[in-house]
PDB file of C-alpha atoms in Angstrom:
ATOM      1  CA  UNK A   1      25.635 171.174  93.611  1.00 98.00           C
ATOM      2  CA  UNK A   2      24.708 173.230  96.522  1.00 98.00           C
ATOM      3  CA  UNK A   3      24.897 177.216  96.403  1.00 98.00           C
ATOM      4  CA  UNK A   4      25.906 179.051  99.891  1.00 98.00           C
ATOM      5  CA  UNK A   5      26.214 182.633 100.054  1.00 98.00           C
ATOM      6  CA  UNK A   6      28.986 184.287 102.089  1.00 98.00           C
ATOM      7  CA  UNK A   7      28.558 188.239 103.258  1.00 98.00           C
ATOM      8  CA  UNK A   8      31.222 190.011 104.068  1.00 97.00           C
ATOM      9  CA  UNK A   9      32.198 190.517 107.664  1.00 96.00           C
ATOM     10  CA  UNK A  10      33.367 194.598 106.531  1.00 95.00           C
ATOM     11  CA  UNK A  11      29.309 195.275 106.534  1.00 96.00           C
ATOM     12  CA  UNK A  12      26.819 196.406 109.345  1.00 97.00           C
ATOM     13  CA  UNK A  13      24.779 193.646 111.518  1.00 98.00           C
ATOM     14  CA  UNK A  14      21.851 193.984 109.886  1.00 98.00           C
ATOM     15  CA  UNK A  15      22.831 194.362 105.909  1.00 98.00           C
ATOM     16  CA  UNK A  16      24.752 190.654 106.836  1.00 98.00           C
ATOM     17  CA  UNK A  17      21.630 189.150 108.356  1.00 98.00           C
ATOM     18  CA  UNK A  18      19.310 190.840 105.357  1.00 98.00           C
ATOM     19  CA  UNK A  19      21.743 188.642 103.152  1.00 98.00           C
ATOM     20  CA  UNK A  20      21.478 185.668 105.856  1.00 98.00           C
ATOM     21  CA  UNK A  21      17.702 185.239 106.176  1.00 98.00           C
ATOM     22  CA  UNK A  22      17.310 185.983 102.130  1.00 98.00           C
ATOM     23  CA  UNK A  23      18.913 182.837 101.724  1.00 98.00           C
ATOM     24  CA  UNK A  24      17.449 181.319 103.689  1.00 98.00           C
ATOM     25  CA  UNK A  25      13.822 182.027 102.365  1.00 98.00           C
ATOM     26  CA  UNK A  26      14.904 181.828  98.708  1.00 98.00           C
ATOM     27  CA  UNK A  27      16.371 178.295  99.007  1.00 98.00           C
ATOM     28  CA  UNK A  28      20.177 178.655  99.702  1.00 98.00           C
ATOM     29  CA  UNK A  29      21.884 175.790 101.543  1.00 98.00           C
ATOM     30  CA  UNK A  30      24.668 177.455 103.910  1.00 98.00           C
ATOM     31  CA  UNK A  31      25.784 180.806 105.241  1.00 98.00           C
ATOM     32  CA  UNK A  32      29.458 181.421 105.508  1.00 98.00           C
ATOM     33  CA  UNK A  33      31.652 184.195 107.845  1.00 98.00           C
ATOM     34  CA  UNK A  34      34.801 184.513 107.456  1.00 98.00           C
ATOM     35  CA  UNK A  35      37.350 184.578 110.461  1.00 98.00           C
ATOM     36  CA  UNK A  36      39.776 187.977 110.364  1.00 97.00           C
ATOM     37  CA  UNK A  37      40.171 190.964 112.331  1.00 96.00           C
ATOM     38  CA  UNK A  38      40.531 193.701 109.574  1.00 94.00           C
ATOM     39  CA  UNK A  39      40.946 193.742 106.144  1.00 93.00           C
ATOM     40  CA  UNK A  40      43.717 192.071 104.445  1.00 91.00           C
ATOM     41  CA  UNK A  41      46.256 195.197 104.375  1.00 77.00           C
ATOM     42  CA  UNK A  42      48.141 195.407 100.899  1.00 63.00           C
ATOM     43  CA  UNK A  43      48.681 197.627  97.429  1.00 49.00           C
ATOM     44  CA  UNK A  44      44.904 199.244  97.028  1.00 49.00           C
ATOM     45  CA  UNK A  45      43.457 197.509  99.822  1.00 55.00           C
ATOM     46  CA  UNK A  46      42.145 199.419 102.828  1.00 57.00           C
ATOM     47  CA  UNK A  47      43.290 198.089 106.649  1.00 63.00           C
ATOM     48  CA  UNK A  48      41.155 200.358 108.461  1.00 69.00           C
ATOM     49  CA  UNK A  49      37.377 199.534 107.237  1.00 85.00           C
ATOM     50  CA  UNK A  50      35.071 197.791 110.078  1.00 93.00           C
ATOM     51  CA  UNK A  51      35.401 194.108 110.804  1.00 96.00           C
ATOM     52  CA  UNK A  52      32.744 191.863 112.500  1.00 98.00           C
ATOM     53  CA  UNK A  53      34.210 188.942 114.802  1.00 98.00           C
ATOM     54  CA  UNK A  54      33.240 185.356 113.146  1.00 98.00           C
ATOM     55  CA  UNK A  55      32.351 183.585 116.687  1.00 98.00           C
ATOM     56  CA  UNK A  56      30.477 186.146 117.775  1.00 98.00           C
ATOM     57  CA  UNK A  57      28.475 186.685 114.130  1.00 98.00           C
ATOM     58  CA  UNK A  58      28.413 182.632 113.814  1.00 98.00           C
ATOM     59  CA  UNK A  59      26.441 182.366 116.889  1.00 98.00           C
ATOM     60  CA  UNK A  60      24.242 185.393 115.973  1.00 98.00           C
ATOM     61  CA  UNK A  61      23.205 184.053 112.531  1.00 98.00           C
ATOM     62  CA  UNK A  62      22.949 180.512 113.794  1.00 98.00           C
ATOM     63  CA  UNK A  63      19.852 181.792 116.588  1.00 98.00           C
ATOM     64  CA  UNK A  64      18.349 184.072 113.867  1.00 98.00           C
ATOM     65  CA  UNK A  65      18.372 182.207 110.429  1.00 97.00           C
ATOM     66  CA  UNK A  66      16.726 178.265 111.260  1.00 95.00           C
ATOM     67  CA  UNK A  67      17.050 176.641 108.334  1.00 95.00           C
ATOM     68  CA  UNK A  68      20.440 177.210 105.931  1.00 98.00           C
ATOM     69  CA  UNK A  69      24.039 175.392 107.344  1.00 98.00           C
ATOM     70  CA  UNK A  70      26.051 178.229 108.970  1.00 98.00           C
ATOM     71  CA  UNK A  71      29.986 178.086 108.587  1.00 98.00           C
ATOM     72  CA  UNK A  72      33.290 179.315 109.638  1.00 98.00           C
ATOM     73  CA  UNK A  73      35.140 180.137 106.423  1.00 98.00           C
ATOM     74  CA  UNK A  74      37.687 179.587 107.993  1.00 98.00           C
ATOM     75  CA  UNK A  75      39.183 179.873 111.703  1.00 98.00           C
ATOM     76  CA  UNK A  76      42.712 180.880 111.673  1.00 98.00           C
ATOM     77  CA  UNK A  77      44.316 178.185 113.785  1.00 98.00           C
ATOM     78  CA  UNK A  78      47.161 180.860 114.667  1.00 98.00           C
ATOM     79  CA  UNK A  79      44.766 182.701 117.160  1.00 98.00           C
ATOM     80  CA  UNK A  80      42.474 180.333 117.834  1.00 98.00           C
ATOM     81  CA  UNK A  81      43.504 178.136 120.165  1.00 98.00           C
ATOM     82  CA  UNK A  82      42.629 174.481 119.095  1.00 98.00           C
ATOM     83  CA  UNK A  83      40.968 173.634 123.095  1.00 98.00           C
ATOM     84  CA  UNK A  84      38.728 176.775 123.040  1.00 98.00           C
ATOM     85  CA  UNK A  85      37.749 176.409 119.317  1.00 98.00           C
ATOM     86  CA  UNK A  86      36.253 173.157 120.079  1.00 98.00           C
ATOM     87  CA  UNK A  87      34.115 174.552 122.866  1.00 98.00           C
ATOM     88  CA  UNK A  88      33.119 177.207 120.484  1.00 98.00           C
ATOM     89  CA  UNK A  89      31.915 174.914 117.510  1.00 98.00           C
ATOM     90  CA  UNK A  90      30.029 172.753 119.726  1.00 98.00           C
ATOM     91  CA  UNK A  91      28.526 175.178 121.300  1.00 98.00           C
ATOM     92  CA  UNK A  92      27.759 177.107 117.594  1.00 98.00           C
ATOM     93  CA  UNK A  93      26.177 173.281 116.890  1.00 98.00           C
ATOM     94  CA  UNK A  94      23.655 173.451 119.825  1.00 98.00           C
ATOM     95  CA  UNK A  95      22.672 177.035 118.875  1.00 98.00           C
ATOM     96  CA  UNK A  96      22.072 175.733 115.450  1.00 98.00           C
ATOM     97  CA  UNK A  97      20.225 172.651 116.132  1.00 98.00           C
ATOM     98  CA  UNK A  98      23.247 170.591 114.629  1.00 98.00           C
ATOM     99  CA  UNK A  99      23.790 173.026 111.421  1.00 98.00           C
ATOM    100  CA  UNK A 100      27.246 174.532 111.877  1.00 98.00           C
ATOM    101  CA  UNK A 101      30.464 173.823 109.702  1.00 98.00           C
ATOM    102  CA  UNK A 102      33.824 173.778 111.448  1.00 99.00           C
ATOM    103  CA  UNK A 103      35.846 175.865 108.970  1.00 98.00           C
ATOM    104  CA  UNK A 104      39.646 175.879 109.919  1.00 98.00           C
ATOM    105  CA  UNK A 105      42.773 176.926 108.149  1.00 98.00           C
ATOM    106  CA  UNK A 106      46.497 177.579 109.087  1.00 98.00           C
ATOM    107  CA  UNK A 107      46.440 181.213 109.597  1.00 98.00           C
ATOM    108  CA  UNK A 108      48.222 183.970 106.983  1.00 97.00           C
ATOM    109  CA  UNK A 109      46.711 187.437 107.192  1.00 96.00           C
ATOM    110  CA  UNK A 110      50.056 189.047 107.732  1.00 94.00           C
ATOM    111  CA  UNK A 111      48.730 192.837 109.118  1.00 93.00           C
ATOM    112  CA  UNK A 112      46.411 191.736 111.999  1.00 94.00           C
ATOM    113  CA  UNK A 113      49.352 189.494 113.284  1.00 95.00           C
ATOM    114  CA  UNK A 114      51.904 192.420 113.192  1.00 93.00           C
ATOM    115  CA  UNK A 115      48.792 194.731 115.009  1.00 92.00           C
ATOM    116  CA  UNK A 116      47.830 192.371 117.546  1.00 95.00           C
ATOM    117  CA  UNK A 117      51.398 190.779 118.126  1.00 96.00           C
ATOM    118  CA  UNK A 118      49.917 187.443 117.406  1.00 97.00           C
ATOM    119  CA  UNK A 119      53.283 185.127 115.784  1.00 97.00           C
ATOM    120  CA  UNK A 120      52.961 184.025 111.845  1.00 98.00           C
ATOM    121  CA  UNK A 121      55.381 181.114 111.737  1.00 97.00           C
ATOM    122  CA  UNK A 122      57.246 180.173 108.656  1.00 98.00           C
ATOM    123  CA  UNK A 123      54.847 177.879 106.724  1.00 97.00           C
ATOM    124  CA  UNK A 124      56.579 174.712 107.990  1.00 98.00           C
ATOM    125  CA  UNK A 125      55.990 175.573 111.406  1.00 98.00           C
ATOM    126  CA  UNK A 126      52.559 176.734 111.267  1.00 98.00           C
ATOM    127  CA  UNK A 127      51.178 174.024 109.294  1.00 98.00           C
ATOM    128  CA  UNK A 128      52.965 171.498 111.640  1.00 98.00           C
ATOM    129  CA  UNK A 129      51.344 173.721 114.267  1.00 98.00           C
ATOM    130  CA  UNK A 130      47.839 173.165 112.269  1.00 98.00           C
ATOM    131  CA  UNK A 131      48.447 169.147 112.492  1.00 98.00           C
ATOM    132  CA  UNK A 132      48.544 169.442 116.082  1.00 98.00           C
ATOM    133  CA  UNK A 133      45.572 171.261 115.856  1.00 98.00           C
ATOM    134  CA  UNK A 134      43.338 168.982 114.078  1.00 98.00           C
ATOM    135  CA  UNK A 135      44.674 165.906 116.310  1.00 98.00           C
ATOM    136  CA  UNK A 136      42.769 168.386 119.361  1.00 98.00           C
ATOM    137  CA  UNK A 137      39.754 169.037 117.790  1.00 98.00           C
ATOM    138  CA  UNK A 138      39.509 165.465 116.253  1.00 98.00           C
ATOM    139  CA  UNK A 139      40.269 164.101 120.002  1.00 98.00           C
ATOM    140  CA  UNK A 140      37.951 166.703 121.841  1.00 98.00           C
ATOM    141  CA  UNK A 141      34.566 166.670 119.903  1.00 98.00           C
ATOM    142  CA  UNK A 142      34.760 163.100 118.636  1.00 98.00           C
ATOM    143  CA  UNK A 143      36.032 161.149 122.156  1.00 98.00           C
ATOM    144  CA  UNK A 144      34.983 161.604 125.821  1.00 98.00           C
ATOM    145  CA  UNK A 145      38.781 162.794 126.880  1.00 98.00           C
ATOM    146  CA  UNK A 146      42.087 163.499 124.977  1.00 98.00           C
ATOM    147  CA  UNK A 147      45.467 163.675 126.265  1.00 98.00           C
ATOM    148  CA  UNK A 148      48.112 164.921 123.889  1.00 98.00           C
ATOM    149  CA  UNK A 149      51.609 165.783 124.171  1.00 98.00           C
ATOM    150  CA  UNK A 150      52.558 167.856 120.992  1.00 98.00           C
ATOM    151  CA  UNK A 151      55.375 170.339 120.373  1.00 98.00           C
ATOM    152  CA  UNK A 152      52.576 173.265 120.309  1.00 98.00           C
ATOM    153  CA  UNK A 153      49.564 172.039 122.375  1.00 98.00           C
ATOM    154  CA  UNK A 154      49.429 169.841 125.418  1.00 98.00           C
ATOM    155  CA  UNK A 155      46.088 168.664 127.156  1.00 98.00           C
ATOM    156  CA  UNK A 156      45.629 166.248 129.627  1.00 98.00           C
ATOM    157  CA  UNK A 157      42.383 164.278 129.757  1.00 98.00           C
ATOM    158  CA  UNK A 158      40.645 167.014 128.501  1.00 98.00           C
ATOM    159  CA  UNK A 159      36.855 167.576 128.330  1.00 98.00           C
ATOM    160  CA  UNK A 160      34.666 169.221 125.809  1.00 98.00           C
ATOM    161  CA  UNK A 161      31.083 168.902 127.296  1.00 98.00           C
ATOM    162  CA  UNK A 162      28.501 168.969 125.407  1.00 98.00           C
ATOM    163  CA  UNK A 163      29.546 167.730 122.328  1.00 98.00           C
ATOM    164  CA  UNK A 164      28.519 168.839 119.213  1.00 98.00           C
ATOM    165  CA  UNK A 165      24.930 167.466 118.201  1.00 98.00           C
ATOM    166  CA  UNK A 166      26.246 166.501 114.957  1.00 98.00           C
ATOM    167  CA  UNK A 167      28.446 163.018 115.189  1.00 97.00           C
ATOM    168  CA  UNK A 168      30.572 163.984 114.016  1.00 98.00           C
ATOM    169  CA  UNK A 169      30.808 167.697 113.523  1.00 98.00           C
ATOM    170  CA  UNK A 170      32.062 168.422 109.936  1.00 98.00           C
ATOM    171  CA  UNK A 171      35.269 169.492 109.822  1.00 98.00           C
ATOM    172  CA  UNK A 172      36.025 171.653 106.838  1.00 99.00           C
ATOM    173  CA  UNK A 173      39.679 172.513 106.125  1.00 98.00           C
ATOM    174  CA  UNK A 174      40.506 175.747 103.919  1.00 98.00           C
ATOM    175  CA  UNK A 175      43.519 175.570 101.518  1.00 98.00           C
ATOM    176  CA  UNK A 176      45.118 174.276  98.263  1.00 97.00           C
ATOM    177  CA  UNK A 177      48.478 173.773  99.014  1.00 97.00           C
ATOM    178  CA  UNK A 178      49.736 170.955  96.479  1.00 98.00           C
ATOM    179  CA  UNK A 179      52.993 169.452  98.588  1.00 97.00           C
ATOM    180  CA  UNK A 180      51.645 169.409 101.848  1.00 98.00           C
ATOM    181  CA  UNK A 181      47.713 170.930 102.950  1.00 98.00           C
ATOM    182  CA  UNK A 182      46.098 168.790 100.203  1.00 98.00           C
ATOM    183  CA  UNK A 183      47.807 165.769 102.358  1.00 98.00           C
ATOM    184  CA  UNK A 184      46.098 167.111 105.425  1.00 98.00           C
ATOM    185  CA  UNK A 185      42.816 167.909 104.487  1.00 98.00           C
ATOM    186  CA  UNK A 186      43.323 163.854 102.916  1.00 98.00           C
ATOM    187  CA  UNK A 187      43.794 162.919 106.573  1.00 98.00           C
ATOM    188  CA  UNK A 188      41.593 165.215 108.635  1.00 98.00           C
ATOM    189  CA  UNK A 189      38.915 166.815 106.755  1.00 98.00           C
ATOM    190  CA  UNK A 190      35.477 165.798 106.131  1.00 98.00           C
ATOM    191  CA  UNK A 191      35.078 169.025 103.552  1.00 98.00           C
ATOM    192  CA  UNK A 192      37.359 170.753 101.931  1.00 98.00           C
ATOM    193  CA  UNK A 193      37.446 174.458 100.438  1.00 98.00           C
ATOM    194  CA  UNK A 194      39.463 176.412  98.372  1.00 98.00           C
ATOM    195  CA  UNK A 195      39.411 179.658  95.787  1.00 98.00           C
ATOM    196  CA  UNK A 196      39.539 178.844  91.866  1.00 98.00           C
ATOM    197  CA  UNK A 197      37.700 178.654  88.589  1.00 98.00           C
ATOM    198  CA  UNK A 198      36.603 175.219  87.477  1.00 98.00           C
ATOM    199  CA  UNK A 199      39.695 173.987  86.020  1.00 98.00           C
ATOM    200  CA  UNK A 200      41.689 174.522  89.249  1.00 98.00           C
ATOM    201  CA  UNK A 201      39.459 172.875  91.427  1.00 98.00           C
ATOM    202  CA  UNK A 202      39.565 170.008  89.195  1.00 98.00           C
ATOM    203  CA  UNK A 203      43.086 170.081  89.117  1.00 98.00           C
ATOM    204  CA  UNK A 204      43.653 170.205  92.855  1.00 98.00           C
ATOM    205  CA  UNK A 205      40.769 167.594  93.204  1.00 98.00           C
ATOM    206  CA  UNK A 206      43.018 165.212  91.448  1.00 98.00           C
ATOM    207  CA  UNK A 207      45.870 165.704  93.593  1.00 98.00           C
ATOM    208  CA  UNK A 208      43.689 165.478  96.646  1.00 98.00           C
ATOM    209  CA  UNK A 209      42.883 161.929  95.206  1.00 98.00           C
ATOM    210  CA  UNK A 210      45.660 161.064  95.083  1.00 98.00           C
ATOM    211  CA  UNK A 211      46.629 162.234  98.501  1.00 98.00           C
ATOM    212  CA  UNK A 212      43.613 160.045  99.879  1.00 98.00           C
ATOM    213  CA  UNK A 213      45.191 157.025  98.027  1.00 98.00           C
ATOM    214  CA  UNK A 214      48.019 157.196 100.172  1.00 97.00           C
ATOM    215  CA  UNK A 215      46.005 157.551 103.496  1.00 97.00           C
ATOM    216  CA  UNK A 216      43.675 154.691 102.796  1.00 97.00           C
ATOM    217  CA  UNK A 217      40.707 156.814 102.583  1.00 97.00           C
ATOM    218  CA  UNK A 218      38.303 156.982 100.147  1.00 98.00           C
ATOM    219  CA  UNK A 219      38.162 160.653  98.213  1.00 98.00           C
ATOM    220  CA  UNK A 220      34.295 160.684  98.303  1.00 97.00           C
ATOM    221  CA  UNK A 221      34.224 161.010 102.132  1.00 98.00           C
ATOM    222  CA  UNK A 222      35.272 164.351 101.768  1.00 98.00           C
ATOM    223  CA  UNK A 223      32.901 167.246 100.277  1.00 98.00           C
ATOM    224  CA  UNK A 224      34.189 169.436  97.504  1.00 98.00           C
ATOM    225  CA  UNK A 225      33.751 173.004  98.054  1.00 98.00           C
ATOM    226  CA  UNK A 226      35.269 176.141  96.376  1.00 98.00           C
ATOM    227  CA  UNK A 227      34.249 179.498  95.636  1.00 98.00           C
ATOM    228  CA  UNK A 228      35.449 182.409  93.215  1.00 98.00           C
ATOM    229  CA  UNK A 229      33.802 186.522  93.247  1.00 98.00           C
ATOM    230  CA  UNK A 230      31.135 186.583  91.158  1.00 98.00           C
ATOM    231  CA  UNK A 231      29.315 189.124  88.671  1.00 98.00           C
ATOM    232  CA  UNK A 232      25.748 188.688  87.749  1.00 98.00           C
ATOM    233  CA  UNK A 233      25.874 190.988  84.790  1.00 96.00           C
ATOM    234  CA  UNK A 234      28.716 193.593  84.742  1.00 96.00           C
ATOM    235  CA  UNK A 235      31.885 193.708  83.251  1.00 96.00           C
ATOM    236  CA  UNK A 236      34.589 191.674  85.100  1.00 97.00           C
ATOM    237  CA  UNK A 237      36.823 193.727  87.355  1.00 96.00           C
ATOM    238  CA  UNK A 238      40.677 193.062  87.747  1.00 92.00           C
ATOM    239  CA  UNK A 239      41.115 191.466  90.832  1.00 90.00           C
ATOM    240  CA  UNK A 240      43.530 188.954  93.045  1.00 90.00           C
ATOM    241  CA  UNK A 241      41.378 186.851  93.294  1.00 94.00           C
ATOM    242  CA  UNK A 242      39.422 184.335  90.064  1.00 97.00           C
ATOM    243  CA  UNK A 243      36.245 186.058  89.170  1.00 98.00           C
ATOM    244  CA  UNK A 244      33.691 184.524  87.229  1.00 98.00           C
ATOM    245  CA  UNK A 245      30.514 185.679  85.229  1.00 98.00           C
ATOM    246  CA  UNK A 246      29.715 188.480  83.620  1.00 97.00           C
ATOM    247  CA  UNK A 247      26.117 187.529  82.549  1.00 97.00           C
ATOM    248  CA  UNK A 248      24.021 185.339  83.736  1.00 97.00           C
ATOM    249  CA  UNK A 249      24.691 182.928  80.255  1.00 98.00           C
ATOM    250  CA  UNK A 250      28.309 183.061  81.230  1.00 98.00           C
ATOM    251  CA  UNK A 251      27.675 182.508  85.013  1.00 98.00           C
ATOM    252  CA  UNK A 252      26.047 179.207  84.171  1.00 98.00           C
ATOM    253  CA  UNK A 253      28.411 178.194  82.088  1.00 98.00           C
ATOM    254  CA  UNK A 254      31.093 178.147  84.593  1.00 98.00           C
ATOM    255  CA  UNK A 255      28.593 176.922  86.918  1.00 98.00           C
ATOM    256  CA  UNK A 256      27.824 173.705  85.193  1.00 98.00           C
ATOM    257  CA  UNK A 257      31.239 173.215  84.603  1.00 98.00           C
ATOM    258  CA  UNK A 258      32.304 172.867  88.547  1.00 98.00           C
ATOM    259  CA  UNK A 259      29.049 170.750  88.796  1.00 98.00           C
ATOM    260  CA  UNK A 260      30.196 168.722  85.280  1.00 97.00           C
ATOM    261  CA  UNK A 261      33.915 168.234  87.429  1.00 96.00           C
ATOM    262  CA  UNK A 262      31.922 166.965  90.981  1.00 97.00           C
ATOM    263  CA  UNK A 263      31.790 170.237  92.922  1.00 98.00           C
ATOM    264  CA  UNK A 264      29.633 169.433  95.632  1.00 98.00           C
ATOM    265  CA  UNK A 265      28.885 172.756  96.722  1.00 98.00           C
ATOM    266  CA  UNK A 266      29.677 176.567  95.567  1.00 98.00           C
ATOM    267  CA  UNK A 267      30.061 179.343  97.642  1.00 98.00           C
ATOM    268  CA  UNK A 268      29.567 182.829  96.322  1.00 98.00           C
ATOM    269  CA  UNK A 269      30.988 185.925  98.167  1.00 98.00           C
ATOM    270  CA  UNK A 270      28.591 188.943  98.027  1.00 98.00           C
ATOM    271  CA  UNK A 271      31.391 191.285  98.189  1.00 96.00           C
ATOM    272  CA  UNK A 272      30.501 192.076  93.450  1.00 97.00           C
ATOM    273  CA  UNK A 273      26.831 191.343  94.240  1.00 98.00           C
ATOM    274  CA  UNK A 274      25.494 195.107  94.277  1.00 97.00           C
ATOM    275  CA  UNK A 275      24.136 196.857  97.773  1.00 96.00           C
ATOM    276  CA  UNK A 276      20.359 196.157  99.565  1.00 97.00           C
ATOM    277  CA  UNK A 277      17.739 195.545  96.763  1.00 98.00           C
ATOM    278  CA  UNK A 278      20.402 195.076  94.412  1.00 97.00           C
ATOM    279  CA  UNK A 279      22.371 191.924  96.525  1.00 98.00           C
ATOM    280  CA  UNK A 280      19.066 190.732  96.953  1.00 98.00           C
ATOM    281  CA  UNK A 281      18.320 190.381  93.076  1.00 98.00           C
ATOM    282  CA  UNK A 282      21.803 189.413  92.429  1.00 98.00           C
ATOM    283  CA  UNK A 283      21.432 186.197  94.741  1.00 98.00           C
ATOM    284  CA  UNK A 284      17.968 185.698  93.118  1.00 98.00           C
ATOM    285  CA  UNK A 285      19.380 185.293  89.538  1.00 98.00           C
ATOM    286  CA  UNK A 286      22.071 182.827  90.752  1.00 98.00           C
ATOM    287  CA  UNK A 287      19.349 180.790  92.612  1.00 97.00           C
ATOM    288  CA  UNK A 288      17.525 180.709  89.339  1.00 96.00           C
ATOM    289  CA  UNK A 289      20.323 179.255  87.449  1.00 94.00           C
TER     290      UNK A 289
END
């Protein structure tokens, strides 16, 4: 099972590519940013702490840090406009030498929507929105031209030149959604990511099967990736999202036990990890693990 780190886009330049190029020395396999504009407003939760732009900080970290996969984790297809995301990721592939992950997700962050004036459809619409999507980014860095005539995009013998070194590009689709994203990332994804402890990733692994069943496709052409916050040794803090650890005993634990259920890769936020020398020794115990 691969480990990938992913530093928070709320710290300075340089603390992210401290984290960035420590992985990459001490045997890490990826690098992921995340794709918002501001933190995720809500009960306890701060909406006016600093922000770095993913593209921008993807790009940066792909020039600077040569070995480790670099990732988008994920684009929010609401404001990213399937045509210019493609140009983006192959251009992030070129800068990387053919390392970069296509992360992409259906958009939710409700407050930088409502600030920016960007539309959050109902569900429905925005993941039918998101299918439209993939068909563009499938057509543009996979085929010399696409023309498509959707309800939400419409391109006519479009061009995206270069492509991506990669062929293809992984595509890596964020979300867990049982009745309907599971079915997409079954049709469009070549990875696929989502939050949980072991048991629901196994759980939602299943139903992604399943979901490949019914496409035809076989469930091991698509990578299994997840992450949950983590705590090296420290009491385990109440939070909205899984946490895991506690000691470095426990941490393995759970750590063989999304390798026991086929996790091909975990990715571990650095947001519990400590600050400077403290991160550093934090990612250095989960290496050892």
């Amino acid at each position: 099972m691969r480990l990938s780190i992913w530093p928070g886009a709320g710290q300075r330049y340089d603390e992210i590519l401290e984290v960035a190029g420590h992985a990459e020395a001490t045997g890490w396999d990826g690098v992921y940013v995340a794709d918002h504009f501001m933190p995720n407003a809500g009960p306890g939760r701060d909406a006016g702490g600093p922000t770095l732009e993913c593209g921008t900080l993807v790009a940066a970290l792909g020039a600077a840090v040569p070995r480790v996969r670099i990732g988008s984790l994920v684009y929010g297809n609401t404001y990213r406009h399937p045509a210019v995301l493609a140009n983006m990721a192959a251009t992030a592939d070129h800068v990387t030498g053919g390392r970069f992950v296509l992360g992409v997700g259906a958009g939710w962050q409700v407050n930088e929507h409502e600030q920016y004036g960007i539309e959050l459809p109902p569900v429905k619409q925005r993941l039918d929105r998101f299918v439209e999507a993939l068909e563009v980014l499938h057509g543009l860095l996979r085929r010399p031209s696409t023309t498509f005539a959707g309800e939400y995009y419409r391109l006519a013998d479009a061009v995206c030149n270069p492509k991506p070194v990669q062929d293809p590009l992984p595509i890596l689709i964020g979300g867990g959604g049982e009745r309907r994203m599971l079915g997409i990332v079954a049709r469009y994804a070549d990875v696929w990511n989502t939050w949980g402890r072991p048991d629901v990733i196994a759980h939602k692994s299943a139903v992604l099967d399943d979901f490949c069943a019914r496409e035809g496709r076989d469930p091991k052409a698509i990578g299994r990736t997840a992450q949950a916050l983590v705590v090296v040794d420290g009491p385990l803090p109440e939070a909205h999202m899984p946490v895991i650890g506690g000691s470095p005993a426990a941490l393995a634990d759970v750590l063989a036990e999304y390798r026991a259920n086929g996790l091909d890769e975990f990715i571990v936020p650095d947001g519990l990890l400590g600050q400077g020398a403290d991160k550093l020794k934090a990612m250095d115990a989960i290496r050892a693990l």
